[in-house]
Coordinates of C-alpha atoms in Angstrom, one line a residue:
M19 CA -89.0 58.2 -4.4
K20 CA -89.0 56.0 -7.4
K21 CA -86.3 57.9 -9.2
I22 CA -83.9 57.8 -6.1
S23 CA -84.2 54.2 -5.6
I24 CA -83.4 53.5 -9.2
L25 CA -80.4 56.0 -8.8
F26 CA -79.3 54.1 -5.6
T27 CA -79.7 50.7 -7.5
I28 CA -77.6 51.7 -10.3
L29 CA -74.8 52.9 -7.9
L30 CA -74.6 49.6 -6.1
F31 CA -74.6 47.8 -9.5
C32 CA -71.5 49.8 -10.2
F33 CA -69.8 49.2 -7.0
S34 CA -70.4 45.5 -7.4
F35 CA -68.3 45.4 -10.4
S36 CA -65.1 47.2 -9.3
Q37 CA -62.2 44.7 -9.3
K38 CA -60.9 44.7 -5.8
I39 CA -57.6 42.6 -4.7
T40 CA -58.1 40.9 -1.3
L41 CA -55.2 38.7 0.1
S42 CA -56.4 35.3 1.9
K43 CA -55.7 35.2 5.9
S44 CA -52.5 32.7 5.3
G45 CA -51.2 35.4 2.9
R46 CA -50.3 32.6 0.2
K47 CA -53.2 33.3 -2.2
F48 CA -55.3 36.6 -3.4
E49 CA -58.6 36.8 -4.9
M50 CA -59.7 39.0 -7.8
S51 CA -63.4 39.0 -9.1
G52 CA -64.2 36.1 -7.2
V53 CA -61.4 33.9 -8.4
E54 CA -58.4 32.8 -6.2
Y55 CA -55.0 32.9 -7.4
K56 CA -51.7 31.4 -6.2
M57 CA -49.2 34.2 -5.1
S58 CA -47.0 33.0 -7.7
E59 CA -49.4 34.1 -10.3
Y60 CA -49.2 37.9 -9.5
K61 CA -47.1 38.8 -12.5
Q62 CA -49.9 37.9 -14.8
Q63 CA -52.7 39.7 -12.7
F64 CA -51.2 42.5 -11.3
Q65 CA -50.6 45.6 -13.6
N66 CA -48.8 48.2 -11.2
P67 CA -45.2 47.8 -11.5
A68 CA -44.6 49.0 -8.1
A69 CA -47.1 46.5 -6.6
K70 CA -45.4 43.8 -8.5
S71 CA -41.9 45.1 -6.7
Y72 CA -43.3 44.9 -3.4
I73 CA -44.9 41.5 -3.9
K74 CA -41.7 40.1 -5.4
D75 CA -39.4 41.5 -2.3
G76 CA -42.0 40.2 -0.1
R77 CA -42.4 36.6 -1.3
G78 CA -38.4 36.9 -1.3
L79 CA -38.2 37.7 2.4
K80 CA -41.0 35.3 3.3
T81 CA -39.2 32.4 1.4
T82 CA -35.8 33.3 3.3
A83 CA -37.7 33.3 6.7
N84 CA -39.3 29.8 5.7
I85 CA -36.0 28.4 5.4
L86 CA -34.1 29.9 8.2
G87 CA -37.2 29.1 10.3
F88 CA -37.1 25.4 9.1
A89 CA -33.3 25.0 9.9
G90 CA -33.6 26.5 13.1
G91 CA -36.4 24.0 13.8
I92 CA -34.1 21.0 12.9
L93 CA -31.4 22.5 15.1
I94 CA -33.5 22.8 18.3
G95 CA -35.3 19.4 17.6
A96 CA -31.6 17.8 17.1
G97 CA -29.9 19.6 20.1
L98 CA -32.7 19.3 22.7
P99 CA -32.8 15.6 23.4
N100 CA -29.3 15.6 23.7
A101 CA -29.1 18.4 25.9
L102 CA -31.7 17.1 28.3
S103 CA -30.1 13.7 28.6
E104 CA -28.0 12.6 31.1
K105 CA -24.4 13.7 31.2
N106 CA -22.2 11.9 28.5
S107 CA -19.5 10.6 31.2
G108 CA -18.2 6.9 31.4
I109 CA -15.7 4.8 32.2
Y110 CA -12.8 3.5 29.9
Y111 CA -10.3 0.6 30.5
N112 CA -7.2 0.8 28.8
A113 CA -6.0 -2.6 28.0
D114 CA -2.4 -1.6 27.8
T115 CA -2.2 -0.3 31.3
G116 CA -4.7 -2.4 33.2
Q117 CA -6.0 1.3 34.4
M118 CA -9.9 2.4 34.5
I119 CA -10.0 6.0 33.2
K120 CA -13.3 8.4 33.9
F121 CA -14.0 10.7 31.2
K122 CA -16.7 13.5 30.9
G123 CA -17.6 14.3 27.3
K124 CA -18.9 17.5 26.1
K125 CA -22.5 17.4 24.6
P126 CA -23.2 19.6 21.6
G127 CA -26.9 19.8 22.4
W128 CA -27.1 23.4 23.9
T129 CA -25.1 24.9 21.2
F130 CA -27.5 23.4 18.7
V131 CA -30.3 24.7 20.7
G132 CA -28.8 28.1 21.0
L133 CA -28.1 28.4 17.1
G134 CA -31.5 27.1 16.3
I135 CA -33.2 29.7 18.4
G136 CA -30.8 32.2 17.0
L137 CA -32.2 31.3 13.3
V138 CA -36.0 31.4 14.6
A139 CA -35.3 34.6 15.9
V140 CA -33.8 36.1 12.6
A141 CA -36.7 34.3 10.5
V142 CA -39.8 35.8 12.5
P143 CA -39.0 39.5 11.9
L144 CA -38.0 38.7 8.1
A145 CA -41.8 37.0 8.1
I146 CA -43.3 39.7 9.6
I147 CA -41.8 42.4 7.2
G148 CA -42.5 39.9 3.9
N149 CA -46.2 39.8 5.3
K150 CA -46.4 43.8 5.1
K151 CA -44.8 44.3 2.1
V152 CA -47.0 41.6 0.3
K153 CA -50.0 43.6 1.9
K154 CA -48.7 47.0 0.7
G155 CA -48.2 45.3 -3.1
V156 CA -51.9 44.6 -2.9
Q157 CA -52.8 48.0 -1.6
A158 CA -50.6 49.4 -4.4
E159 CA -52.5 47.2 -7.0
N160 CA -55.7 48.2 -5.4
S161 CA -55.1 51.9 -5.9
F162 CA -53.7 51.7 -9.3
A163 CA -56.6 49.7 -10.6
P164 CA -57.4 51.2 -14.1
K165 CA -60.4 53.3 -14.1
S166 CA -63.5 51.6 -15.0
Q167 CA -65.1 52.8 -18.6
N168 CA -68.2 52.9 -17.0
Y169 CA -69.7 56.3 -16.6
Y170 CA -72.7 58.6 -15.9
Q171 CA -74.2 60.9 -18.3
F172 CA -76.9 63.9 -17.5
D173 CA -78.5 65.0 -20.2
F174 CA -80.9 67.8 -20.7
T175 CA -83.6 67.0 -23.4
G176 CA -86.4 68.9 -24.5
D177 CA -88.7 67.2 -21.9
G178 CA -86.5 67.4 -18.9
L179 CA -83.5 65.6 -17.5
A180 CA -82.1 62.2 -18.6
L181 CA -79.6 60.2 -16.8
S182 CA -77.6 57.5 -18.6
Y183 CA -75.5 54.8 -17.6
N184 CA -72.9 53.7 -20.2
F185 CA -70.9 50.5 -19.8

């Protein structure tokens, strides 16, 4: 029983030193070996070229989505108050003729709101695809991780069986 518990302790020790990369919930940072890194530092930390490519594409899509979403939000915010306000109408006095002229002006509010909703509708799928690509890059890096130099060796000695762990 003592030998089995020692073997399990050694196995647990090996698994605790594996370097797995995890992505934060926000998707803006990743963690490797207990240290958090910014997403912009992926080139220095990742070894797999395919993982670097996925993360580069994902970051580009997320940046594009952020820009489009911000522009769409600005257009919605600028157009909504104008669209919900009273109608743009009034009376114009023509001094030359002495007549009162009623006019109705068009409001660009709903046009801005529509354009803003369109931009946000394009930005949301881009952000989702970008997040998926970043996650796929992290998974590719975890599967590519270089094999550890740690190994077990079973030896037969004159007295019996020996187990050695080299690191």
